[in-house]
Amino acid sequence: MALVPLPLDLEPIARRLRVRGIVQGVGFRPFVYQLALRHGLAGWVRNDGNGVEIEVQGLAPALGVFAHQLETEAPPLARVDGLEMHDIPPDPRRRGFAILASAPGPVSTAIGPDSGTCPACLAELFDPADRRWRYPFINCTHCGPRYTITARLPYDRASTSMAGFALCADCGREYASPGDRRFHAEPNACPACGPRLSLLEAHGLPVLSRDPIASTLARLRAGEIVAIKGLGGFHLVCDARNPEAVARLRSRKRRPDQPLALMFAGLPSLAPWLRCSPAEAAALSGAQRPILLLGKQPGFDAALAGIAPGLDEAGAMLPYTPLQYLLFHEAAGRPAGTAWLEQPQPLVLVMTSANPHGEPLVRDNTEALARLKGIADVLLVHDRDILIRCDDSVLRWRSDLPGGLQFLRRARGFTPRALPLAGEGPAVLALGGHFKTTACLTRGREAFVSQHVGGLDNPAACVALEESARHLMGILQQRPALIAHDAHPDYYSSRLALQLAEELNVPTLAVQHHHAHVAAVCAEHRLEGPVLGFAADGVGLGSDGQPWGGELLRVDGAACERIGHLAPLALPGGDKAAREPWRLAVAVLHALGRTDLARTRFADEAALGPVLALLDSGRAGTTTSLGRWFDACAGLLGIVRRISYEGQAAMQLEALARRPGCVPPLEESCASAGPILDLRPLLARLIQEDDPAQGAALFHATLVDGLARWIMLHAQAAGLGRVVLAGGCLHNRLLAAGLRLRLQGAGLQVFEACQLPAGDGGIALGQAWVARQGAAADSTKAP
């Protein structure tokens, strides 16, 4: 009897698959295991330095569906950036499917960001019958710490700060079972084998307490300030409904006016205090759990005094660690289940970064006892180390932006998620500027921007920047071929670039500050060819050695040409003028020939005489910064004379401008003389305005009108149809949304920062992009 050959699609075939992206520490291998069993496939899966490697064998139709579902049904925290498949010879002896140990090798994958506690873990946390009931470190492959506890890749327990916690038998079974959602959940633990809480007095001695959570809540209710260890560092926490506690926190932290973030048990608890649209609610409730700026409800300031003075928004977030949930659970009376989270809870907590004024975030217990002395009354700590500092991310909803969200600070929940680039290029390390600093490292077609580091005004912050840069190089296993930095030679970030370049024996590249702002947006949107960039911020060193900040630039890769700017504004007192808006108001009045009015309005300022004398002499420095024009307007309208945090005058001006609603711009109040746009006529029209809110609204409306006309004029003259809006001033929603609407209405394509802050938190990416563009241009010139 002759043998009949099987149809080709019934002959077993074999393939090797390579999955790249965020596929380690997110339950991807057990997902692959279950998927293979579902389709009757044999083979294995393992982690390695490139991501996840799979060998699979079975019938062709099943393999096709398997490959498709790898991308479409991946676990919630996974992100598949690439899937490669190659046919290999089938092995008739292959049976079953296995999860193998991780393979060594060069790293080209990435670790995922930290993630808020998932619903399944919450259900266990509040189930009195569960062995992890009220355990502050519950997690699984769908949630919990990742980036902040990881020293290196591949992502295995031995590479994390959980290495010292040996799994108990129960946790070990979960960890080893491919069908369990805790299979290879590296931070997996329980009360028997995992990290533990301790409550310490400010001097370091333990508080005698059976339950640190209950004792912490009692201390908060008594009006004390508690330092609480989180995922990426400590928070300073107090009862938001206790104005004396809030005032004490501000005094001790030397933060008299800067807004404080609030934490609520859930969305129903937030509703009485802040306005929250469905889109904003979705952003707040997502796995990233950022701080989101929301509009205040009527009565907010009366009931929550001192939280966000002078502003119409406040930052809100929901719990993202089990420990945070447990504080609210204790306040609610320890109910079983999760239904209580859907009911309004009265407890509202101030949850602000635990860092002494201007210093980086506190991350370990010993450091907390030393650096928070005199600030915190008591400390709630634990024995799981934080390896990487990572502050909370801060966002705002912008319905007119692609994706709907605007970053003000990018950190926990998003770092170190890669940003895709347009093409391959050399590894470049970029070290940002001086304020709101971040580092960036490129690898192939990806850019990895570090968590927010902050201003480099003190040695601890400088150390934190170097730590971030070295950690990026280590975790990505990349040795940069070039190091980029700001063109200001006195910035610590520039000096660090030169130090690292000498250590690594690689060249450096100085990138002009505003070129980097525009370049960051070009990199994010993968723009090629020339664009017209409007870069507006507080300060950045210009190519002429003067402080810039309101610039029209023609940017084409590594080439940048200044084609326009705002009229210079005098800076009497230099940097002091940026902290004292009344000085800028006097400078405007002096330029308008109204020194008489300056003497009347600011007669009580002891430095008025010297300021006027300096202006008369013509020796005061000048700046083209749009940020300083905002400050001048705030000073002129009497909104604020002195600021205690960066951007305060502009933020309060914007908040007031929203009160009157939409107002028409003042006609012919911005004078354009060729490449220069002069804002003095606008401020001259506002001198006699008695209502600060009306004046603020007129300023914004007229500024948008004048800038839009000016940008459109130069776009037409340069033959450019693409406009990039960048710089810290674009965090002003009235300005950014107004310009976008006007420019798009004129037929221009408008691009803004969406995945990074528009301000200095994004310029490291811009520096890296410029360096790679220059390297690409040089390679085409090579013989």
PDB file of C-alpha atoms in Angstrom, residues 19-157:
ATOM      1  CA  VAL A  19      10.720  39.865  20.393  1.00  0.00           C
ATOM      2  CA  ARG A  20      12.098  43.312  21.209  1.00  0.00           C
ATOM      3  CA  GLY A  21      10.688  46.045  23.415  1.00  0.00           C
ATOM      4  CA  ILE A  22       9.523  46.091  27.026  1.00  0.00           C
ATOM      5  CA  VAL A  23       9.195  42.329  27.366  1.00  0.00           C
ATOM      6  CA  GLN A  24      11.090  41.536  30.563  1.00  0.00           C
ATOM      7  CA  GLY A  25       9.546  41.740  34.007  1.00  0.00           C
ATOM      8  CA  VAL A  26       6.029  42.084  32.595  1.00  0.00           C
ATOM      9  CA  GLY A  27       4.894  38.444  32.481  1.00  0.00           C
ATOM     10  CA  PHE A  28       5.856  37.964  28.840  1.00  0.00           C
ATOM     11  CA  ARG A  29       7.456  34.514  29.161  1.00  0.00           C
ATOM     12  CA  PRO A  30       4.476  32.923  30.963  1.00  0.00           C
ATOM     13  CA  PHE A  31       2.241  34.594  28.383  1.00  0.00           C
ATOM     14  CA  VAL A  32       4.271  32.934  25.609  1.00  0.00           C
ATOM     15  CA  TYR A  33       4.138  29.630  27.501  1.00  0.00           C
ATOM     16  CA  GLN A  34       0.334  29.704  27.819  1.00  0.00           C
ATOM     17  CA  LEU A  35      -0.054  30.816  24.206  1.00  0.00           C
ATOM     18  CA  ALA A  36       2.106  27.935  22.945  1.00  0.00           C
ATOM     19  CA  LEU A  37       0.132  25.388  24.969  1.00  0.00           C
ATOM     20  CA  ARG A  38      -3.138  26.836  23.667  1.00  0.00           C
ATOM     21  CA  HIS A  39      -2.008  26.212  20.073  1.00  0.00           C
ATOM     22  CA  GLY A  40      -0.377  22.827  20.679  1.00  0.00           C
ATOM     23  CA  LEU A  41       3.147  24.066  19.952  1.00  0.00           C
ATOM     24  CA  ALA A  42       6.447  22.704  21.247  1.00  0.00           C
ATOM     25  CA  GLY A  43       9.647  24.586  22.013  1.00  0.00           C
ATOM     26  CA  TRP A  44      10.998  27.066  24.563  1.00  0.00           C
ATOM     27  CA  VAL A  45      11.193  30.731  25.545  1.00  0.00           C
ATOM     28  CA  ARG A  46      13.887  32.664  27.409  1.00  0.00           C
ATOM     29  CA  ASN A  47      15.089  36.179  28.233  1.00  0.00           C
ATOM     30  CA  ASP A  48      18.382  37.481  26.926  1.00  0.00           C
ATOM     31  CA  GLY A  49      20.072  40.822  26.406  1.00  0.00           C
ATOM     32  CA  ASN A  50      18.042  41.505  23.263  1.00  0.00           C
ATOM     33  CA  GLY A  51      14.621  40.857  24.752  1.00  0.00           C
ATOM     34  CA  VAL A  52      12.832  37.515  24.475  1.00  0.00           C
ATOM     35  CA  GLU A  53      13.933  34.615  22.287  1.00  0.00           C
ATOM     36  CA  ILE A  54      11.520  31.838  21.274  1.00  0.00           C
ATOM     37  CA  GLU A  55      11.917  28.559  19.425  1.00  0.00           C
ATOM     38  CA  VAL A  56       8.576  27.064  18.487  1.00  0.00           C
ATOM     39  CA  GLN A  57       7.463  24.064  16.413  1.00  0.00           C
ATOM     40  CA  GLY A  58       4.070  22.954  15.143  1.00  0.00           C
ATOM     41  CA  LEU A  59       1.646  23.292  12.251  1.00  0.00           C
ATOM     42  CA  ALA A  60       2.019  26.363  10.050  1.00  0.00           C
ATOM     43  CA  PRO A  61      -1.486  27.811  10.683  1.00  0.00           C
ATOM     44  CA  ALA A  62      -0.979  27.547  14.445  1.00  0.00           C
ATOM     45  CA  LEU A  63       2.433  29.229  14.216  1.00  0.00           C
ATOM     46  CA  GLY A  64       0.909  32.062  12.199  1.00  0.00           C
ATOM     47  CA  VAL A  65      -1.783  32.724  14.794  1.00  0.00           C
ATOM     48  CA  PHE A  66       0.791  32.380  17.582  1.00  0.00           C
ATOM     49  CA  ALA A  67       3.040  35.054  16.035  1.00  0.00           C
ATOM     50  CA  HIS A  68       0.091  37.407  15.492  1.00  0.00           C
ATOM     51  CA  GLN A  69      -1.125  37.051  19.080  1.00  0.00           C
ATOM     52  CA  LEU A  70       2.357  37.724  20.468  1.00  0.00           C
ATOM     53  CA  GLU A  71       1.750  41.336  19.443  1.00  0.00           C
ATOM     54  CA  THR A  72      -2.016  41.705  19.782  1.00  0.00           C
ATOM     55  CA  GLU A  73      -2.536  39.949  23.142  1.00  0.00           C
ATOM     56  CA  ALA A  74       0.657  40.868  25.006  1.00  0.00           C
ATOM     57  CA  PRO A  75       0.440  41.463  28.805  1.00  0.00           C
ATOM     58  CA  PRO A  76      -0.742  44.928  29.892  1.00  0.00           C
ATOM     59  CA  LEU A  77       2.687  46.293  30.821  1.00  0.00           C
ATOM     60  CA  ALA A  78       4.469  44.841  27.786  1.00  0.00           C
ATOM     61  CA  ARG A  79       5.315  46.831  24.670  1.00  0.00           C
ATOM     62  CA  VAL A  80       6.369  44.928  21.544  1.00  0.00           C
ATOM     63  CA  ASP A  81       8.570  47.138  19.374  1.00  0.00           C
ATOM     64  CA  GLY A  82       9.752  44.467  16.970  1.00  0.00           C
ATOM     65  CA  LEU A  83       9.125  40.829  16.036  1.00  0.00           C
ATOM     66  CA  GLU A  84      11.573  38.899  13.855  1.00  0.00           C
ATOM     67  CA  MET A  85      11.004  35.321  12.590  1.00  0.00           C
ATOM     68  CA  HIS A  86      13.328  32.849  10.901  1.00  0.00           C
ATOM     69  CA  ASP A  87      12.618  29.300   9.775  1.00  0.00           C
ATOM     70  CA  ILE A  88      14.762  26.607  11.374  1.00  0.00           C
ATOM     71  CA  PRO A  89      14.847  22.833  10.785  1.00  0.00           C
ATOM     72  CA  PRO A  90      12.080  21.011  12.709  1.00  0.00           C
ATOM     73  CA  ASP A  91      13.121  18.421  15.285  1.00  0.00           C
ATOM     74  CA  PRO A  92      10.808  15.358  15.410  1.00  0.00           C
ATOM     75  CA  ARG A  93      12.003  14.635  18.988  1.00  0.00           C
ATOM     76  CA  ARG A  94      10.806  18.004  20.328  1.00  0.00           C
ATOM     77  CA  ARG A  95       8.004  17.651  22.868  1.00  0.00           C
ATOM     78  CA  GLY A  96       6.326  20.108  25.233  1.00  0.00           C
ATOM     79  CA  PHE A  97       7.106  23.750  25.872  1.00  0.00           C
ATOM     80  CA  ALA A  98       9.593  25.083  28.439  1.00  0.00           C
ATOM     81  CA  ILE A  99      10.716  28.355  29.977  1.00  0.00           C
ATOM     82  CA  LEU A 100      14.509  28.404  30.032  1.00  0.00           C
ATOM     83  CA  ALA A 101      16.935  30.379  32.175  1.00  0.00           C
ATOM     84  CA  SER A 102      18.047  33.763  30.861  1.00  0.00           C
ATOM     85  CA  ALA A 103      20.891  33.773  28.344  1.00  0.00           C
ATOM     86  CA  PRO A 104      23.923  36.079  28.733  1.00  0.00           C
ATOM     87  CA  GLY A 105      24.959  38.533  26.069  1.00  0.00           C
ATOM     88  CA  PRO A 106      25.032  42.200  25.064  1.00  0.00           C
ATOM     89  CA  VAL A 107      21.940  44.157  26.101  1.00  0.00           C
ATOM     90  CA  SER A 108      19.602  45.708  23.548  1.00  0.00           C
ATOM     91  CA  THR A 109      16.341  45.385  25.438  1.00  0.00           C
ATOM     92  CA  ALA A 110      14.898  47.690  28.117  1.00  0.00           C
ATOM     93  CA  ILE A 111      13.389  47.416  31.555  1.00  0.00           C
ATOM     94  CA  GLY A 112       9.840  48.638  32.086  1.00  0.00           C
ATOM     95  CA  PRO A 113       8.828  51.594  34.233  1.00  0.00           C
ATOM     96  CA  ASP A 114       7.391  51.198  37.715  1.00  0.00           C
ATOM     97  CA  SER A 115       3.657  50.560  37.645  1.00  0.00           C
ATOM     98  CA  GLY A 116       0.727  51.168  39.974  1.00  0.00           C
ATOM     99  CA  THR A 117      -0.834  48.278  41.912  1.00  0.00           C
ATOM    100  CA  CYS A 118      -3.088  46.218  39.625  1.00  0.00           C
ATOM    101  CA  PRO A 119      -6.734  45.282  40.389  1.00  0.00           C
ATOM    102  CA  ALA A 120      -5.857  41.629  41.072  1.00  0.00           C
ATOM    103  CA  CYS A 121      -3.306  42.588  43.719  1.00  0.00           C
ATOM    104  CA  LEU A 122      -5.698  45.135  45.228  1.00  0.00           C
ATOM    105  CA  ALA A 123      -8.331  42.402  45.585  1.00  0.00           C
ATOM    106  CA  GLU A 124      -5.835  40.261  47.524  1.00  0.00           C
ATOM    107  CA  LEU A 125      -4.576  43.224  49.564  1.00  0.00           C
ATOM    108  CA  PHE A 126      -8.047  43.865  50.965  1.00  0.00           C
ATOM    109  CA  ASP A 127      -9.158  40.228  51.347  1.00  0.00           C
ATOM    110  CA  PRO A 128      -8.871  39.209  55.021  1.00  0.00           C
ATOM    111  CA  ALA A 129      -8.647  35.562  53.951  1.00  0.00           C
ATOM    112  CA  ASP A 130      -5.665  36.097  51.643  1.00  0.00           C
ATOM    113  CA  ARG A 131      -2.139  35.474  52.902  1.00  0.00           C
ATOM    114  CA  ARG A 132      -1.112  38.898  51.588  1.00  0.00           C
ATOM    115  CA  TRP A 133      -3.920  40.773  53.338  1.00  0.00           C
ATOM    116  CA  ARG A 134      -2.648  44.318  54.067  1.00  0.00           C
ATOM    117  CA  TYR A 135       0.892  43.399  52.962  1.00  0.00           C
ATOM    118  CA  PRO A 136       2.542  46.681  51.861  1.00  0.00           C
ATOM    119  CA  PHE A 137       4.731  45.087  49.165  1.00  0.00           C
ATOM    120  CA  ILE A 138       2.230  43.006  47.216  1.00  0.00           C
ATOM    121  CA  ASN A 139       2.927  42.897  43.447  1.00  0.00           C
ATOM    122  CA  CYS A 140       2.868  40.642  40.393  1.00  0.00           C
ATOM    123  CA  THR A 141       4.063  40.700  36.803  1.00  0.00           C
ATOM    124  CA  HIS A 142       1.321  43.219  35.995  1.00  0.00           C
ATOM    125  CA  CYS A 143       2.348  45.812  38.577  1.00  0.00           C
ATOM    126  CA  GLY A 144       4.906  47.031  41.075  1.00  0.00           C
ATOM    127  CA  PRO A 145       8.486  48.325  40.998  1.00  0.00           C
ATOM    128  CA  ARG A 146      10.729  47.716  38.003  1.00  0.00           C
ATOM    129  CA  TYR A 147      13.160  50.475  37.013  1.00  0.00           C
ATOM    130  CA  THR A 148      13.821  51.798  40.512  1.00  0.00           C
ATOM    131  CA  ILE A 149      14.934  48.421  41.904  1.00  0.00           C
ATOM    132  CA  THR A 150      16.959  47.202  38.899  1.00  0.00           C
ATOM    133  CA  ALA A 151      20.748  47.418  38.770  1.00  0.00           C
ATOM    134  CA  ARG A 152      21.317  45.757  35.389  1.00  0.00           C
ATOM    135  CA  LEU A 153      19.787  43.582  32.665  1.00  0.00           C
ATOM    136  CA  PRO A 154      18.641  40.904  31.967  1.00  0.00           C
ATOM    137  CA  TYR A 155      15.866  41.582  34.456  1.00  0.00           C
ATOM    138  CA  ASP A 156      16.248  38.765  36.981  1.00  0.00           C
ATOM    139  CA  ARG A 157      15.808  38.810  40.766  1.00  0.00           C
TER     140      ARG A 157
END
